[in-house]
PDB file of C-alpha atoms in Angstrom:
ATOM      1  CA  GLU H  40      98.451 104.978  97.359  1.00 88.00           C
ATOM      2  CA  ALA H  41      96.693 101.619  97.734  1.00 94.00           C
ATOM      3  CA  VAL H  42      99.590  99.828  96.035  1.00 95.00           C
ATOM      4  CA  ARG H  43     102.088 101.469  98.395  1.00 96.00           C
ATOM      5  CA  HIS H  44      99.979 100.258 101.311  1.00 96.00           C
ATOM      6  CA  LEU H  45      99.981  96.695  99.933  1.00 96.00           C
ATOM      7  CA  ILE H  46     103.760  96.768  99.493  1.00 96.00           C
ATOM      8  CA  LYS H  47     104.197  97.945 103.084  1.00 96.00           C
ATOM      9  CA  LEU H  48     101.870  95.218 104.378  1.00 96.00           C
ATOM     10  CA  MET H  49     103.700  92.498 102.446  1.00 95.00           C
ATOM     11  CA  ILE H  50     107.065  93.621 103.780  1.00 94.00           C
ATOM     12  CA  ASP H  51     105.747  94.036 107.337  1.00 92.00           C
ATOM     13  CA  VAL H  52     104.681  90.371 107.477  1.00 93.00           C
ATOM     14  CA  GLU H  53     107.648  88.884 105.626  1.00 89.00           C
ATOM     15  CA  ASN H  54     109.625  86.123 107.282  1.00 84.00           C
ATOM     16  CA  ALA H  55     113.284  86.753 108.183  1.00 81.00           C
ATOM     17  CA  ASN H  56     114.120  83.575 106.251  1.00 85.00           C
ATOM     18  CA  ASP H  57     112.152  84.629 103.164  1.00 88.00           C
ATOM     19  CA  ILE H  58     112.881  88.287 102.403  1.00 92.00           C
ATOM     20  CA  LEU H  59     110.799  89.627  99.507  1.00 94.00           C
ATOM     21  CA  SER H  60     112.820  91.170  96.681  1.00 95.00           C
ATOM     22  CA  ASP H  61     111.259  93.792  94.429  1.00 96.00           C
ATOM     23  CA  ASP H  62     110.787  91.057  91.796  1.00 97.00           C
ATOM     24  CA  LYS H  63     108.952  88.844  94.301  1.00 96.00           C
ATOM     25  CA  LEU H  64     106.763  91.787  95.285  1.00 97.00           C
ATOM     26  CA  VAL H  65     105.907  92.328  91.598  1.00 97.00           C
ATOM     27  CA  ASP H  66     104.925  88.652  91.290  1.00 97.00           C
ATOM     28  CA  LYS H  67     102.729  88.788  94.402  1.00 95.00           C
ATOM     29  CA  LEU H  68     101.033  91.962  93.188  1.00 96.00           C
ATOM     30  CA  LYS H  69     100.422  90.373  89.777  1.00 97.00           C
ATOM     31  CA  ASP H  70      98.765  87.441  91.585  1.00 96.00           C
ATOM     32  CA  ASP H  71      96.429  90.055  93.096  1.00 93.00           C
ATOM     33  CA  GLY H  72      95.682  91.465  89.634  1.00 96.00           C
ATOM     34  CA  ILE H  73      97.964  94.505  89.883  1.00 96.00           C
ATOM     35  CA  ASP H  74     100.289  94.943  86.894  1.00 96.00           C
ATOM     36  CA  ILE H  75     103.269  97.015  88.026  1.00 96.00           C
ATOM     37  CA  ALA H  76     106.907  97.375  86.981  1.00 97.00           C
ATOM     38  CA  ARG H  77     109.776  96.407  89.281  1.00 97.00           C
ATOM     39  CA  ARG H  78     111.166  99.943  89.079  1.00 97.00           C
ATOM     40  CA  THR H  79     107.843 101.318  90.288  1.00 97.00           C
ATOM     41  CA  VAL H  80     107.838  98.892  93.227  1.00 97.00           C
ATOM     42  CA  ALA H  81     111.397  99.996  94.067  1.00 97.00           C
ATOM     43  CA  LYS H  82     110.376 103.665  93.871  1.00 97.00           C
ATOM     44  CA  TYR H  83     107.348 103.097  96.125  1.00 97.00           C
ATOM     45  CA  ARG H  84     109.435 101.042  98.592  1.00 96.00           C
ATOM     46  CA  GLU H  85     112.050 103.790  98.754  1.00 96.00           C
ATOM     47  CA  SER H  86     109.373 106.467  99.240  1.00 96.00           C
ATOM     48  CA  LEU H  87     108.155 104.456 102.250  1.00 96.00           C
ATOM     49  CA  ARG H  88     111.752 104.429 103.559  1.00 96.00           C
ATOM     50  CA  ILE H  89     111.882 100.629 103.447  1.00 94.00           C
ATOM     51  CA  PRO H  90     115.379  99.230 102.852  1.00 93.00           C
ATOM     52  CA  SER H  91     116.098  96.897  99.943  1.00 93.00           C
ATOM     53  CA  SER H  92     115.883  93.114 100.273  1.00 92.00           C
ATOM     54  CA  VAL H  93     119.683  93.049 100.591  1.00 90.00           C
ATOM     55  CA  GLU H  94     119.637  95.431 103.577  1.00 89.00           C
ATOM     56  CA  ARG H  95     116.596  94.022 105.423  1.00 85.00           C
ATOM     57  CA  PRO H  96     118.236  90.751 106.618  1.00 81.00           C
ATOM     58  CA  ARG H  97     120.807  92.879 108.436  1.00 73.00           C
ATOM     59  CA  ILE H  98     117.967  94.673 110.209  1.00 70.00           C
ATOM     60  CA  PHE H  99     116.414  91.336 111.238  1.00 67.00           C
ATOM     61  CA  ALA H 100     119.820  90.147 112.498  1.00 69.00           C
ATOM     62  CA  SER H 101     120.335  93.280 114.575  1.00 68.00           C
ATOM     63  CA  GLY H 102     116.846  92.957 116.082  1.00 65.00           C
ATOM     64  CA  SER H 103     115.725  96.456 115.099  1.00 57.00           C
TER      65      SER H 103
END
């Protein structure tokens, strides 16, 4: 649950010009000492109902 919270926090503060992919999230978590697979990050992100890095720029553009 703590890792899901970290993923949500990272995505909540991301810049519209620097969207974090699942791979980038894995790298940031590894920097924090958390060893996690990209697929697990994707699964956690989806469980939080957060769109993929491809879909999020569209959300920023629409202002939602």
